């Protein structure tokens, strides 16, 4: 039924043709009292033209409404009595108000107001009275005639008003759809901006990590060159080459990634936080009033600096979300599991959880894109991230980061 309804919405002429066939059938019923001669031809012509105009009423509303009014005027001038097909005039009153331009709507309203008096004048109804045993026929009085014309015009006015309501409702729904589409585009644009900003932040931090490691390599290589005086000359040359290559790589990296830094972030290179700094981070969180338990399992070992930084930032962002959205008296738990081939990070709480909007749009931090940042960080190290409600209440964040097998 849904598909059929959608198909009919896309093909309105099919629906109009079906209703037009019904009107045509009613207009050509054998029970209708048709005159003979030219009057019969006029009645049949009206009975055929109105359904034909109905078929095209939504594709050409202005033309069909004007043509229908012309047929009605010609019918009155030719003194052709309205038949069953005259119900189509109500359809055109609705069409002019619902689909036509402003002038078409006003024309349909004027025609509807004039329909009652014209029909009354054409039909010229008489009332019959009995006086002194004699039957007398005479026209209705002025008040009675006004009431009859008003009753005849009422269906046209009601159909016109219905068309206006349909037009207003359709415009309102169109505005809602446009607004929803605009908000969706804005949300996607904000998400893309957040992703770009987060990637720039990650690149800056990875830049610091690599720069620190290269600096250490340079220091060690220079130190080795001085302490290994009793080693072969080739060893000294190799160490010198290492130092030279490291310095050159550092210069190139600064040149290529320097565009990601601003003047306020171009401080001296320092090691970035990792898993070893998690206890200090948790202590800061506890000092801020959040109860946090911390546990590790497996065999802790040295990890790549990119993975270390990812773990630290995930825990930091997750605990920030708990403080902001967990509610009062919330309790959190952080668990890090060192596996043979992967590192699992779990952060969960027993607070109020999160809304569907946060899960779909990624909102959590001050800009509303904390979860997006987590996904980007985990994706940088080819990991996976699972976020959602926690059984029993609260919220859970679980990240799986691949590692090389431990030796």
XYZ file of C-alpha atoms in Angstrom:
407
model
C 0.000 0.000 0.000
C 2.837 2.393 0.771
C 4.422 1.804 -2.625
C 1.060 2.173 -4.365
C 0.396 5.432 -2.537
C 3.846 6.758 -3.443
C 3.322 5.778 -7.092
C -0.055 7.515 -7.209
C 1.516 10.655 -5.719
C 4.050 10.675 -8.533
C 1.288 10.163 -11.161
C -1.604 12.449 -10.180
C -3.150 12.278 -13.662
C -3.949 8.601 -13.092
C -6.022 9.480 -10.012
C -7.685 12.402 -11.798
C -8.507 10.202 -14.795
C -10.141 7.653 -12.499
C -12.369 10.296 -10.895
C -13.088 11.810 -14.318
C -14.322 8.445 -15.576
C -16.738 8.292 -12.647
C -18.051 11.785 -13.457
C -18.364 10.832 -17.140
C -20.314 7.719 -16.220
C -22.669 9.717 -14.013
C -23.179 12.313 -16.730
C -24.043 9.729 -19.385
C -26.290 7.487 -17.306
C -29.383 6.359 -19.217
C -31.575 7.639 -16.394
C -30.649 11.282 -17.107
C -33.366 13.317 -18.811
C -31.773 14.565 -22.031
C -33.550 16.852 -24.464
C -33.549 16.246 -28.184
C -31.883 17.978 -31.052
C -29.277 20.653 -30.463
C -30.075 20.757 -26.753
C -29.107 17.073 -26.487
C -25.832 17.738 -28.281
C -25.030 20.596 -25.853
C -25.774 18.455 -22.799
C -23.601 15.611 -24.074
C -20.826 18.065 -24.901
C -20.860 19.466 -21.347
C -20.970 15.946 -19.887
C -17.848 15.038 -21.901
C -15.848 18.276 -21.552
C -15.935 18.513 -17.751
C -14.386 15.040 -17.161
C -11.793 15.796 -19.846
C -10.770 18.974 -18.047
C -10.602 17.044 -14.767
C -7.870 14.788 -16.163
C -5.506 17.750 -16.642
C -6.622 19.872 -13.699
C -3.442 19.434 -11.597
C -1.015 19.692 -14.484
C -2.665 22.843 -15.889
C -4.754 24.234 -13.031
C -5.086 27.788 -14.347
C -6.161 26.764 -17.853
C -8.575 24.034 -16.738
C -10.268 26.197 -14.081
C -10.734 29.059 -16.534
C -12.047 26.619 -19.171
C -14.481 25.051 -16.691
C -15.825 28.497 -15.756
C -16.222 29.246 -19.481
C -18.181 26.017 -19.943
C -20.403 26.954 -16.989
C -21.103 30.421 -18.411
C -21.858 28.960 -21.849
C -24.160 26.410 -20.211
C -26.112 29.196 -18.504
C -26.317 31.292 -21.691
C -27.452 28.300 -23.777
C -30.012 27.442 -21.090
C -28.626 23.918 -20.676
C -29.822 22.470 -17.391
C -27.089 21.047 -15.144
C -26.867 17.285 -15.005
C -25.015 14.809 -12.774
C -21.685 15.856 -14.325
C -22.108 19.327 -12.765
C -20.431 17.896 -9.639
C -17.165 18.529 -11.509
C -17.628 22.264 -10.889
C -17.019 21.615 -7.180
C -13.751 19.908 -8.107
C -12.633 22.971 -10.077
C -13.496 25.288 -7.178
C -11.160 23.172 -5.050
C -8.500 23.044 -7.795
C -8.369 26.802 -8.255
C -7.792 27.385 -4.539
C -5.365 24.486 -4.018
C -3.179 24.546 -7.144
C -3.889 27.695 -9.146
C -2.208 31.073 -9.067
C -3.610 33.958 -7.050
C -5.829 35.197 -9.873
C -7.118 31.681 -10.502
C -8.010 31.273 -6.834
C -9.894 34.579 -6.816
C -11.669 33.670 -10.052
C -12.745 30.321 -8.595
C -14.074 32.081 -5.475
C -16.039 34.604 -7.544
C -17.459 31.802 -9.708
C -18.468 29.890 -6.599
C -20.268 32.907 -5.170
C -22.053 33.468 -8.494
C -22.980 29.795 -8.945
C -25.967 29.995 -6.602
C -27.695 33.036 -8.176
C -26.991 31.817 -11.731
C -28.338 28.355 -11.014
C -31.407 29.806 -9.332
C -32.003 32.133 -12.282
C -31.572 29.282 -14.770
C -33.795 26.798 -12.987
C -36.358 29.497 -11.976
C -37.932 27.373 -9.233
C -41.594 28.060 -8.385
C -43.543 27.327 -5.228
C -47.029 25.888 -5.223
C -49.778 26.976 -2.827
C -53.399 25.971 -2.421
C -55.974 28.750 -1.799
C -59.740 28.229 -1.678
C -59.351 24.839 -3.231
C -57.371 26.188 -6.141
C -53.671 25.427 -6.849
C -51.533 28.486 -7.486
C -47.902 28.553 -8.726
C -45.782 31.661 -8.185
C -42.092 32.583 -7.648
C -40.453 32.450 -4.251
C -40.210 35.612 -2.209
C -37.024 37.660 -1.981
C -35.933 36.211 1.369
C -36.661 32.660 0.296
C -34.827 33.184 -3.025
C -31.778 34.600 -1.182
C -31.744 31.578 1.107
C -31.949 29.169 -1.829
C -29.106 30.901 -3.712
C -26.991 30.881 -0.546
C -27.557 27.166 -0.102
C -26.626 26.582 -3.748
C -23.380 28.566 -3.390
C -22.376 26.960 -0.063
C -20.898 23.720 -1.554
C -18.691 25.774 -3.900
C -17.465 28.007 -1.052
C -16.732 24.987 1.132
C -14.749 23.307 -1.652
C -12.824 26.527 -2.244
C -12.016 26.812 1.480
C -10.906 23.184 1.525
C -8.563 23.932 -1.360
C -7.081 26.885 0.518
C -6.453 24.720 3.585
C -4.808 22.101 1.391
C -2.599 24.761 -0.173
C -1.535 26.127 3.221
C -0.858 22.629 4.569
C 1.190 21.707 1.506
C 3.244 24.901 1.823
C 3.792 24.182 5.527
C 4.967 20.625 4.834
C 7.262 21.874 2.082
C 8.759 24.395 4.484
C 9.296 21.672 7.087
C 11.007 19.427 4.522
C 13.248 22.271 3.358
C 14.114 23.125 6.942
C 14.913 19.489 7.767
C 17.096 19.200 4.664
C 18.859 22.452 5.510
C 19.490 21.358 9.091
C 20.812 18.019 7.863
C 23.199 19.781 5.475
C 24.353 22.080 8.271
C 24.862 19.121 10.602
C 26.904 17.282 7.959
C 28.954 20.407 7.346
C 29.610 20.837 11.063
C 30.580 17.182 11.346
C 33.023 17.557 8.446
C 34.518 20.646 10.051
C 34.848 18.784 13.342
C 36.533 15.842 11.597
C 38.970 18.168 9.828
C 39.765 19.990 13.077
C 40.248 16.724 14.934
C 42.522 15.351 12.224
C 44.585 18.529 12.357
C 44.852 18.152 16.122
C 45.882 14.516 15.766
C 48.453 15.446 13.144
C 49.928 18.073 15.444
C 50.175 15.617 18.328
C 51.686 12.897 16.152
C 54.096 15.507 14.908
C 55.176 16.114 18.502
C 55.522 12.379 19.120
C 57.673 11.735 16.072
C 59.677 14.900 16.669
C 60.464 13.813 20.216
C 61.554 10.345 19.109
C 63.719 11.746 16.340
C 65.265 14.214 18.789
C 66.094 11.355 21.138
C 67.617 9.431 18.237
C 69.802 12.392 17.371
C 70.983 12.788 20.964
C 71.774 9.088 21.287
C 73.541 8.981 17.962
C 75.670 12.019 18.849
C 76.470 10.546 22.248
C 77.484 7.246 20.699
C 79.783 9.051 18.329
C 81.640 10.551 21.288
C 81.835 7.512 23.560
C 82.761 4.964 20.940
C 86.195 6.395 20.176
C 87.735 2.982 20.348
C 85.270 1.595 17.765
C 86.081 1.329 14.109
C 85.965 4.450 12.031
C 83.091 3.087 10.006
C 80.919 2.908 13.132
C 81.541 6.588 13.776
C 80.670 7.421 10.204
C 77.472 5.373 10.461
C 76.484 7.121 13.689
C 77.209 10.455 12.077
C 75.048 9.476 9.134
C 72.241 8.545 11.536
C 72.447 11.918 13.235
C 72.579 13.765 9.925
C 69.660 11.813 8.532
C 67.641 12.389 11.708
C 68.287 16.125 11.590
C 67.298 16.250 7.944
C 64.120 14.261 8.596
C 63.251 16.591 11.461
C 63.692 19.633 9.230
C 61.544 18.100 6.482
C 58.838 17.117 8.944
C 58.756 20.614 10.403
C 58.453 22.044 6.899
C 55.662 19.677 5.800
C 53.585 19.704 8.994
C 54.356 23.210 10.146
C 51.224 24.478 8.383
C 49.137 22.602 10.962
C 50.527 24.690 13.791
C 49.415 28.122 14.843
C 51.423 30.696 16.678
C 49.925 29.738 20.038
C 50.721 26.026 19.629
C 54.273 26.258 18.376
C 55.776 25.557 21.766
C 58.827 23.448 22.414
C 58.466 19.771 21.527
C 57.676 17.616 24.561
C 56.681 13.956 24.918
C 52.930 13.399 24.610
C 50.984 11.547 27.360
C 50.428 7.811 27.204
C 49.210 4.863 29.257
C 51.754 5.531 32.015
C 50.195 8.959 32.606
C 46.660 7.547 33.061
C 46.950 7.333 36.899
C 47.848 11.012 37.016
C 44.892 11.842 34.756
C 42.524 9.808 36.922
C 43.803 11.531 40.037
C 42.989 14.882 38.482
C 39.504 13.627 37.653
C 38.984 12.368 41.211
C 40.072 15.732 42.536
C 37.356 17.309 40.349
C 34.743 15.162 42.142
C 34.281 12.134 39.860
C 34.716 8.673 41.379
C 36.802 6.525 39.038
C 38.160 2.976 39.380
C 41.160 1.934 37.324
C 42.351 -1.563 36.492
C 44.821 -3.135 34.079
C 45.160 -6.746 32.947
C 47.482 -8.724 30.760
C 51.185 -8.005 30.446
C 51.893 -4.244 30.263
C 54.628 -3.388 27.814
C 55.916 -0.544 25.756
C 53.505 0.520 23.026
C 53.858 2.638 19.904
C 53.604 6.287 20.818
C 50.616 6.773 18.496
C 48.688 4.016 20.310
C 49.736 5.390 23.714
C 48.435 8.826 22.799
C 45.183 7.376 21.422
C 44.510 5.495 24.662
C 45.162 8.566 26.760
C 42.915 10.815 24.659
C 40.062 8.282 24.571
C 40.070 7.996 28.354
C 40.356 11.763 28.705
C 37.440 12.465 26.351
C 35.280 9.720 27.879
C 35.756 10.970 31.442
C 35.033 14.512 30.276
C 31.739 13.261 28.844
C 30.939 11.491 32.111
C 31.451 14.689 34.086
C 29.275 16.680 31.696
C 26.458 14.239 31.000
C 26.580 11.533 33.673
C 24.623 13.462 36.288
C 25.173 13.687 40.052
C 26.818 10.893 42.060
C 28.024 9.125 38.930
C 30.695 6.440 39.185
C 33.068 5.516 36.334
C 35.406 2.621 35.633
C 38.449 2.510 33.364
C 39.987 -0.807 32.316
C 42.974 -1.424 30.032
C 43.672 -4.966 28.828
C 47.029 -5.749 27.224
C 46.419 -8.672 24.890
C 48.797 -10.513 22.641
C 47.621 -8.825 19.460
C 45.325 -6.050 20.639
C 44.827 -3.511 23.372
C 41.316 -3.106 24.781
C 40.250 0.115 26.487
C 36.934 0.209 28.374
C 35.366 3.292 29.952
C 31.893 2.932 31.435
C 29.722 4.726 33.965
C 26.403 4.301 35.769
C 25.055 7.769 34.983
C 22.223 8.982 32.812
C 23.654 7.599 29.594
C 23.370 9.458 26.305
C 20.690 10.520 23.822
C 20.171 9.170 20.322
C 21.139 12.587 18.967
C 24.539 12.363 20.656
C 25.110 8.894 19.205
C 24.073 9.884 15.659
C 25.744 13.297 15.520
C 28.783 12.388 17.613
C 28.227 15.027 20.273
C 29.944 14.962 23.625
C 32.608 17.604 24.161
C 32.319 21.365 24.180
C 31.796 21.514 20.436
C 29.508 18.523 20.407
C 31.894 16.246 18.491
C 33.776 14.219 21.122
C 32.678 10.847 19.765
C 33.675 11.907 16.257
C 37.152 12.687 17.572
C 37.377 9.278 19.232
C 36.395 7.523 16.002
C 38.997 9.486 14.082
C 41.732 8.630 16.579
C 40.854 4.948 16.617
C 40.675 4.905 12.820
C 44.184 6.406 12.613
C 45.599 3.267 14.256
C 43.254 0.859 12.361
C 41.205 0.064 15.455
C 37.494 -0.197 16.203
C 35.235 1.777 18.542
C 31.969 0.652 20.121
C 29.802 3.212 21.954
C 26.329 2.890 23.368
C 24.154 2.422 26.450
C 25.441 0.207 29.205
C 23.304 -2.705 30.406
C 21.720 -1.641 33.657
C 22.044 2.068 32.902
C 24.832 4.439 32.029
C 27.117 4.609 29.030
C 29.976 2.497 27.692
C 32.907 3.199 25.365
C 35.083 0.292 24.225
C 38.035 0.657 21.875
C 40.097 -2.167 20.362
C 43.542 -1.146 19.114
C 45.625 -3.711 17.164
C 49.159 -4.480 18.352
C 52.040 -6.582 17.203
C 52.425 -9.898 18.967
C 54.478 -9.710 22.146
C 57.887 -11.410 22.027
